[in-house]
CSV table of C-alpha atoms and ligand atoms in Angstrom, one decimal:
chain,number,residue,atom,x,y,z
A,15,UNK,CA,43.3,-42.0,6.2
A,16,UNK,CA,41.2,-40.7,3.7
A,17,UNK,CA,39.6,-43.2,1.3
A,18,UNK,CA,40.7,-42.4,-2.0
A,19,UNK,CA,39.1,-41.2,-4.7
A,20,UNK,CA,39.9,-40.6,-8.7
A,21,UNK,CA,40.9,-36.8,-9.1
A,22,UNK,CA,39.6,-35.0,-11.1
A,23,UNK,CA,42.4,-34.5,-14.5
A,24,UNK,CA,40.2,-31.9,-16.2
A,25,UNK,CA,40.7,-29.7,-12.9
A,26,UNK,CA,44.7,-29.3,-13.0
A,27,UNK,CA,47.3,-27.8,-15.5
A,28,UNK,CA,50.4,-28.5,-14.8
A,29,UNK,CA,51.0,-32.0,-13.1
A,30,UNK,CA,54.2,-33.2,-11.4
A,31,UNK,CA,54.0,-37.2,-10.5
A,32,UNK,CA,57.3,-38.4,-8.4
A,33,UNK,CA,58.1,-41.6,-8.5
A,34,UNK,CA,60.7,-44.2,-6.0
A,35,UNK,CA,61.3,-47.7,-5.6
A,36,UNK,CA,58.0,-48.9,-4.1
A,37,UNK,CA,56.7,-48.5,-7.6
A,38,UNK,CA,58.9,-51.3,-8.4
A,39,UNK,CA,57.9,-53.4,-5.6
A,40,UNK,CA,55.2,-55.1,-7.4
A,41,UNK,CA,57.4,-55.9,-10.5
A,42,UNK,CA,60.0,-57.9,-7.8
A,43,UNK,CA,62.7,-55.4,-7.1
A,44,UNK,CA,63.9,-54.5,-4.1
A,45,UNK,CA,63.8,-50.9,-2.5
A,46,UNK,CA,66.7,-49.5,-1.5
A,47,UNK,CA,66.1,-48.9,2.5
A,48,UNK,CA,64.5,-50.9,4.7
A,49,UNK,CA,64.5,-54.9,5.2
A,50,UNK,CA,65.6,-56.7,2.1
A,51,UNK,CA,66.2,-52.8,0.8
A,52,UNK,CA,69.4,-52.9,-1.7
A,53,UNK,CA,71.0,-50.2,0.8
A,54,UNK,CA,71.1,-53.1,3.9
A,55,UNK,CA,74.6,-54.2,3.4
A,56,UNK,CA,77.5,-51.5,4.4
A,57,UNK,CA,79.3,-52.6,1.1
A,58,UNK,CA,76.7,-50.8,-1.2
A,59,UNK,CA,76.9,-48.0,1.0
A,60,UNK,CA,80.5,-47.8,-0.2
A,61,UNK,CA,79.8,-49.3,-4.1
A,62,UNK,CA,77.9,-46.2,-4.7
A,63,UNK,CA,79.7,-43.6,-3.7
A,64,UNK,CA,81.6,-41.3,-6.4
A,65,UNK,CA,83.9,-40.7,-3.7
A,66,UNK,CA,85.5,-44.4,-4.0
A,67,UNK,CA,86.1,-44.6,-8.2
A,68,UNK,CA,87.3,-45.9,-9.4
A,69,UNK,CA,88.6,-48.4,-7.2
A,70,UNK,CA,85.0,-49.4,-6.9
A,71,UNK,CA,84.4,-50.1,-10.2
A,72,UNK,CA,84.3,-54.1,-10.1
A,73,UNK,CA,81.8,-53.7,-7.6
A,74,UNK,CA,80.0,-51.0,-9.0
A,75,UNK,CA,79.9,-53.1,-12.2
A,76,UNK,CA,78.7,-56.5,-10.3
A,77,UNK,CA,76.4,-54.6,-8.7
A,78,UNK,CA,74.4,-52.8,-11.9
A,79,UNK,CA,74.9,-56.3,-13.5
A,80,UNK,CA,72.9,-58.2,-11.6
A,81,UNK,CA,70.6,-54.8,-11.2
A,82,UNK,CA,70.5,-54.4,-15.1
A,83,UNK,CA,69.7,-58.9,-15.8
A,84,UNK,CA,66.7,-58.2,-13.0
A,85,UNK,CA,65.0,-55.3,-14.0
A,86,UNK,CA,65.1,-57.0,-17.7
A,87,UNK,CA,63.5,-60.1,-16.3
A,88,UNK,CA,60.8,-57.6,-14.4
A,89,UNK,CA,57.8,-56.2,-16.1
A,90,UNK,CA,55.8,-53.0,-15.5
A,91,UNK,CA,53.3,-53.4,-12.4
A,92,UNK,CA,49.6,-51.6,-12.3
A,93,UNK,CA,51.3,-48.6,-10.4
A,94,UNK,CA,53.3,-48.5,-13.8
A,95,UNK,CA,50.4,-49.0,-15.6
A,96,UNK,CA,48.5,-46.5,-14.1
A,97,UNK,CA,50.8,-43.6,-14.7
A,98,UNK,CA,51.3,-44.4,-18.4
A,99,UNK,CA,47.8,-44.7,-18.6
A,100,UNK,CA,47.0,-41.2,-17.2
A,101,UNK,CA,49.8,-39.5,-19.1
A,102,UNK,CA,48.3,-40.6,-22.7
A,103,UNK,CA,45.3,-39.7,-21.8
A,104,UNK,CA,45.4,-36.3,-20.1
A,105,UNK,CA,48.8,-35.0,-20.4
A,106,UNK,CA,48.4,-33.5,-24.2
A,107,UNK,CA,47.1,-30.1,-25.4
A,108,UNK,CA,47.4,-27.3,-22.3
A,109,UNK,CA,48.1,-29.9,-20.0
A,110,UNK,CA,51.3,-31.2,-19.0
A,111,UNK,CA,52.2,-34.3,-17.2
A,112,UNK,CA,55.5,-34.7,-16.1
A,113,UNK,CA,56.5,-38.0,-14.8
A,114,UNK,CA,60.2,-37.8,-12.5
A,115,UNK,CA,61.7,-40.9,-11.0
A,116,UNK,CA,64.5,-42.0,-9.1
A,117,UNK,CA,64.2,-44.7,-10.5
A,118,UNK,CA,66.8,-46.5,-12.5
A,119,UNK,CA,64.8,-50.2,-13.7
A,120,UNK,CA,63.6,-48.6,-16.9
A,121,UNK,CA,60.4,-50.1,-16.0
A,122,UNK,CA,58.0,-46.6,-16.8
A,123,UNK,CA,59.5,-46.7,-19.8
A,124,UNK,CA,58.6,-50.1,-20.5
A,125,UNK,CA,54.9,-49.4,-19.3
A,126,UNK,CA,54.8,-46.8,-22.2
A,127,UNK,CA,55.0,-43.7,-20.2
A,128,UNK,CA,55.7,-41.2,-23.0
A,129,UNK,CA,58.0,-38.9,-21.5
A,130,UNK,CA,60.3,-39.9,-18.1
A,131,UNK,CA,62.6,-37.7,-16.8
A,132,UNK,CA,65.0,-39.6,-14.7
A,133,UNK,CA,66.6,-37.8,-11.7
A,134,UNK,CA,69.1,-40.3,-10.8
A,135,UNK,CA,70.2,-41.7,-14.1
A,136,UNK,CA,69.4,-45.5,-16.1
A,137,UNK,CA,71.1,-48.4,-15.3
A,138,UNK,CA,70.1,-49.4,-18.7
A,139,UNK,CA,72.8,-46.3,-19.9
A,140,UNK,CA,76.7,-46.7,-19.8
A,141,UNK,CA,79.5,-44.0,-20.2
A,142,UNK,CA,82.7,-43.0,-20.0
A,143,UNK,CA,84.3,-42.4,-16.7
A,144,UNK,CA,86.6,-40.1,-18.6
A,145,UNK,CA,85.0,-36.5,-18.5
A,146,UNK,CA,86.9,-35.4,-21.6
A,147,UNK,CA,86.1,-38.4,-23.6
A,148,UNK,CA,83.7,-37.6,-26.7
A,149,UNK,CA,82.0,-41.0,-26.6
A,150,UNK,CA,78.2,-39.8,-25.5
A,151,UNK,CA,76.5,-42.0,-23.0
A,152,UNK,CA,74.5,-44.8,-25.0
A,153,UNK,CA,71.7,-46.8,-24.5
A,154,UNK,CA,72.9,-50.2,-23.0
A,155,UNK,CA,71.3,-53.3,-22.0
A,156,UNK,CA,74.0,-56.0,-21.7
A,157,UNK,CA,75.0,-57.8,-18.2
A,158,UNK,CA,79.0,-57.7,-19.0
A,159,UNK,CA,80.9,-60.6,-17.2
A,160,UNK,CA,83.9,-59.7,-14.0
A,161,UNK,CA,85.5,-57.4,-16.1
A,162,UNK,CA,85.2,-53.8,-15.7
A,163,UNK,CA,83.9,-52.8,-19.9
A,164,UNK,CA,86.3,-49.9,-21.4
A,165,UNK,CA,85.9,-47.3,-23.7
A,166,UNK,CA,86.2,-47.7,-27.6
A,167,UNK,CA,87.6,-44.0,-27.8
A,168,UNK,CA,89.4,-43.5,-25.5
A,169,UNK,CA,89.9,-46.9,-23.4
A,170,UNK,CA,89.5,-45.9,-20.3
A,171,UNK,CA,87.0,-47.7,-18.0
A,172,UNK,CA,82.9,-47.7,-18.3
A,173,UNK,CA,80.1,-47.1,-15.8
A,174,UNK,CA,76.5,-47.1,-15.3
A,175,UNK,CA,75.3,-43.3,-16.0
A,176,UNK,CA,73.9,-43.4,-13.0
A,177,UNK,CA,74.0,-40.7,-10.1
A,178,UNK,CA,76.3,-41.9,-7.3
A,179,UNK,CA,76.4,-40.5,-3.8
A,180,UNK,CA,78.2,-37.2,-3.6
A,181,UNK,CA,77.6,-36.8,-7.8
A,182,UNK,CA,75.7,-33.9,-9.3
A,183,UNK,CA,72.3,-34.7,-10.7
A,184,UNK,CA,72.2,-34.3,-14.5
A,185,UNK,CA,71.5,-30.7,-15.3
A,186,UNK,CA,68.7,-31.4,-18.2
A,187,UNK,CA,66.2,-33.4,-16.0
A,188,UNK,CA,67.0,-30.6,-13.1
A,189,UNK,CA,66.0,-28.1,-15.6
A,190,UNK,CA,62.3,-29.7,-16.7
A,191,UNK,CA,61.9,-30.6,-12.8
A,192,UNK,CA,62.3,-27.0,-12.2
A,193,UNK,CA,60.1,-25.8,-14.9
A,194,UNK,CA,57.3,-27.8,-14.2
A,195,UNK,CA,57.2,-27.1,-10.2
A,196,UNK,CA,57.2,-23.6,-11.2
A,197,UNK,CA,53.4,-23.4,-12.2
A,198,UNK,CA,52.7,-27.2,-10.6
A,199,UNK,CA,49.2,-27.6,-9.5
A,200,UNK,CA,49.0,-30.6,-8.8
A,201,UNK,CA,52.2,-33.1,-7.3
A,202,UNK,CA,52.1,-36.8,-6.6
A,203,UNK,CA,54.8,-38.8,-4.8
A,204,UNK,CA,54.5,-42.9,-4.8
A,205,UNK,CA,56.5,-44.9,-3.3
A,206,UNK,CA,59.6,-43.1,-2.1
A,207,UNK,CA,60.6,-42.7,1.9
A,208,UNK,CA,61.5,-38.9,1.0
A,209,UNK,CA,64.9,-39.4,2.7
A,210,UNK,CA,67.2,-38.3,-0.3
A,211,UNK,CA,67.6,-35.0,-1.5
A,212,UNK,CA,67.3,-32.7,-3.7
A,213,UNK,CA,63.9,-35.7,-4.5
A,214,UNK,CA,62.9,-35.2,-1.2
A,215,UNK,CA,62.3,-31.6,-1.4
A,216,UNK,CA,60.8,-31.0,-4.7
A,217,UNK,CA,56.8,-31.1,-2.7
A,218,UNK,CA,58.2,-28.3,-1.3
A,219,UNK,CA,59.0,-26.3,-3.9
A,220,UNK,CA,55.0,-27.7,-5.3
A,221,UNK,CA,53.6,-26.5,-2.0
A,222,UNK,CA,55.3,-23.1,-2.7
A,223,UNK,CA,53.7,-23.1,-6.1
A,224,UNK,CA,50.2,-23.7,-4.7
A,225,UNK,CA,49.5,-27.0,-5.5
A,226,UNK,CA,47.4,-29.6,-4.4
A,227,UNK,CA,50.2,-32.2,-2.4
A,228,UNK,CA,49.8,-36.1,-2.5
A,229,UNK,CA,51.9,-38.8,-0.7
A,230,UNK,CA,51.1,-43.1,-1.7
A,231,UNK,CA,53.7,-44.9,0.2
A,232,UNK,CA,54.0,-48.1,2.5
A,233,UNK,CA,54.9,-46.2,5.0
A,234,UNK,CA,53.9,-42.7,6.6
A,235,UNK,CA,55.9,-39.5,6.2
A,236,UNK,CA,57.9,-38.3,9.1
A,237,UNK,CA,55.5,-36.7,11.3
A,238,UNK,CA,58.0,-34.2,11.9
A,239,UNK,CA,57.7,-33.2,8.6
A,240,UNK,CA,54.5,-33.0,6.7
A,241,UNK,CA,54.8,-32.0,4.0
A,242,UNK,CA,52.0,-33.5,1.9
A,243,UNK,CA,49.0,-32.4,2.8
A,244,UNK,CA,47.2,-35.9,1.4
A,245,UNK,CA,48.5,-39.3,2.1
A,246,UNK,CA,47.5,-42.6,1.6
A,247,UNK,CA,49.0,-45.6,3.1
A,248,UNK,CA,49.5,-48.7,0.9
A,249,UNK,CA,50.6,-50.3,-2.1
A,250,UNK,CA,51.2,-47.9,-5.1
A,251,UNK,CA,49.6,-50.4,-7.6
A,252,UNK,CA,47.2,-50.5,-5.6
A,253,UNK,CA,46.2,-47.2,-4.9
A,254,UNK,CA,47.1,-45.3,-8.0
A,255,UNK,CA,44.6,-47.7,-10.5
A,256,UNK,CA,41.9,-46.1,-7.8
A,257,UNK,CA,43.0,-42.3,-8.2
A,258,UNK,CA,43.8,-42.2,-11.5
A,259,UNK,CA,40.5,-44.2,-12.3
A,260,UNK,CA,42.0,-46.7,-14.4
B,305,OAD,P1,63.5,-46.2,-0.5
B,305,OAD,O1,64.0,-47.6,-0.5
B,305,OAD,O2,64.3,-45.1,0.3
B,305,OAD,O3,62.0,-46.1,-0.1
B,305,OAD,C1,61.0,-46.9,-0.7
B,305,OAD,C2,59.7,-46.5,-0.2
B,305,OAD,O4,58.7,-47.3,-0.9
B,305,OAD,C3,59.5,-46.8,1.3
B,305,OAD,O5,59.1,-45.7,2.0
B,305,OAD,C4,58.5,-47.9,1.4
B,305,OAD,O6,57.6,-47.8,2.4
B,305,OAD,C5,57.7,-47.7,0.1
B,305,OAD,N1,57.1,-48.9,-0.5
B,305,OAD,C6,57.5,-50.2,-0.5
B,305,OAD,N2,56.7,-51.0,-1.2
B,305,OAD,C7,55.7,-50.2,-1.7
B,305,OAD,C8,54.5,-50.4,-2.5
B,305,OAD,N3,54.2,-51.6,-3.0
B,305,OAD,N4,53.8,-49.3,-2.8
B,305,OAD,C9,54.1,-48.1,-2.3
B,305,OAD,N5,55.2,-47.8,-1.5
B,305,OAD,C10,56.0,-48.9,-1.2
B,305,OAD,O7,63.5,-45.7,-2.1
B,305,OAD,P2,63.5,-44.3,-2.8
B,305,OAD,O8,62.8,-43.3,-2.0
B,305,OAD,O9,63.2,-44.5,-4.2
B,305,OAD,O10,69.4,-43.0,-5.0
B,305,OAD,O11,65.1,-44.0,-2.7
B,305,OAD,C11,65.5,-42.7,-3.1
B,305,OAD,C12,67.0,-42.9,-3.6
B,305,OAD,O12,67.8,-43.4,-2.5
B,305,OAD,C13,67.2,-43.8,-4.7
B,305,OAD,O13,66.9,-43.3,-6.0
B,305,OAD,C14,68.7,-44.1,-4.6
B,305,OAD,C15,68.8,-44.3,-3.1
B,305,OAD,O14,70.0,-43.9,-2.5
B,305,OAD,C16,70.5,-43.1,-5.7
B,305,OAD,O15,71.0,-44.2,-5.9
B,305,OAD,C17,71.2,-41.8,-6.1
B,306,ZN,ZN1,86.2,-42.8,-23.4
């Protein structure tokens, strides 16, 4: 493994950083594969599927409570850090910085990253499960008890505006994804095993724009299928302080 070193901002344009649950690690939440990983038990396989609403509400419910009262008892880590550090100061003027996640812990907001687009939703958002409902989704913080929370429109049910399995991901951060891979020059991945798409793919579409590739994870990439031409092996808040010279 290559030892890392700070790159060079003044060098690059047009900056994609993609981030996944390792990030989070070091702020105590879990990951989602893996041992401990939220995904472990069969039942969440089934919570967070779209396929089973809403008979899976309860759970669904249960499940972002307890995510939603953790994640507000977290606080942002040095990987965190890092990145909001880097955006302020080098992603103004002609150069852009655009932070993705799949993330839903609200914690790169918390760290002050100016602008985050989130690829598979907030946990800290709630809407109606009714599509033709006018109630927009809304900002929302509170850890509601067993009952499933319903609409003040329309009264049907609520969820988490998060993406579920077998869901569409929301067209507006899809959009500024696009956009910025278009003319990327530089793309980052921390933390994430690269195993869910359309996420998974986006260094591809980097790579196809010329860019300089970057993988910091735990664990390697499939050596089936590399697709970084840079990795390094480790904790996120550790590594990222070094390369982004913080
Ligand atoms: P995963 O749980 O799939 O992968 C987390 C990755 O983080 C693993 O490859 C670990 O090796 C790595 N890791 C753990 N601790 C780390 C640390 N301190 N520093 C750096 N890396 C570390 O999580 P994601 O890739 O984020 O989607 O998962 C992607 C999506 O799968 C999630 O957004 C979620 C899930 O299904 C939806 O819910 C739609
Ligand atoms: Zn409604």
């Amino acid at each position: 493994m290559p030892t890392p070193t700070a790159i060079e901002w003044e060098k690059y344009r047009q900056i994609v950083i993609l981030t996944g649950a390792g990030v989070s690690v070091a702020s105590g939440l879990p990951t989602y594969r893996g041992e401990g990983g939220l995904w472990e038990s069969r039942n969440i396989a089934w919570i967070a599927d779209a396929a089973n609403l809403p008979g899976s509400l309860p759970a669904l419910w249960k499940l972002y409570n307890e995510r939603r009262e953790k994640a507000l008892g977290a606080q942002p880590n040095a990987a965190h850090n890092a990145i909001a550090d880097v955006q302020k100061q080098w992603g103004s003027g002609t150069r852009s910085i655009t932070l993705v996640t799949q993330n839903v812990d609200g914690l790169h907001q918390r760290a002050g990253s100016p602008d985050v687009v989130e690829l598979h939703g907030s946990a800290f958002r709630t809407r109606c499960t009714n599509a033709s409902c006018s109630l927009p989704a809304f900002a929302d913080e509170t850890v509601y008890g067993d009952d499933v929370p319903t609409c003040p429109e329309c009264g049907s049910p609520l969820r988490p505006d998060v993406v579920l399995f077998g869901e569409m991901l929301p067209a507006a951060a899809t959009w500024q994804v696009n956009r910025a891979l278009r003319e990327c020059d530089l793309f980052l991945a921390a933390g994430t095993s690269g195993l869910v798409s359309p996420a998974s793919n986006l260094v591809r579409g980097a790579a196809y724009a010329g860019a300089r590739t970057i993988l910091v994870n735990l664990d390697p990439m499939d050596p089936r299928d590399p697709s970084f031409q840079e990795e390094y092996l480790g904790r996120a808040e550790q590594i990222l302080p070094v390369l982004f010279g913080s």
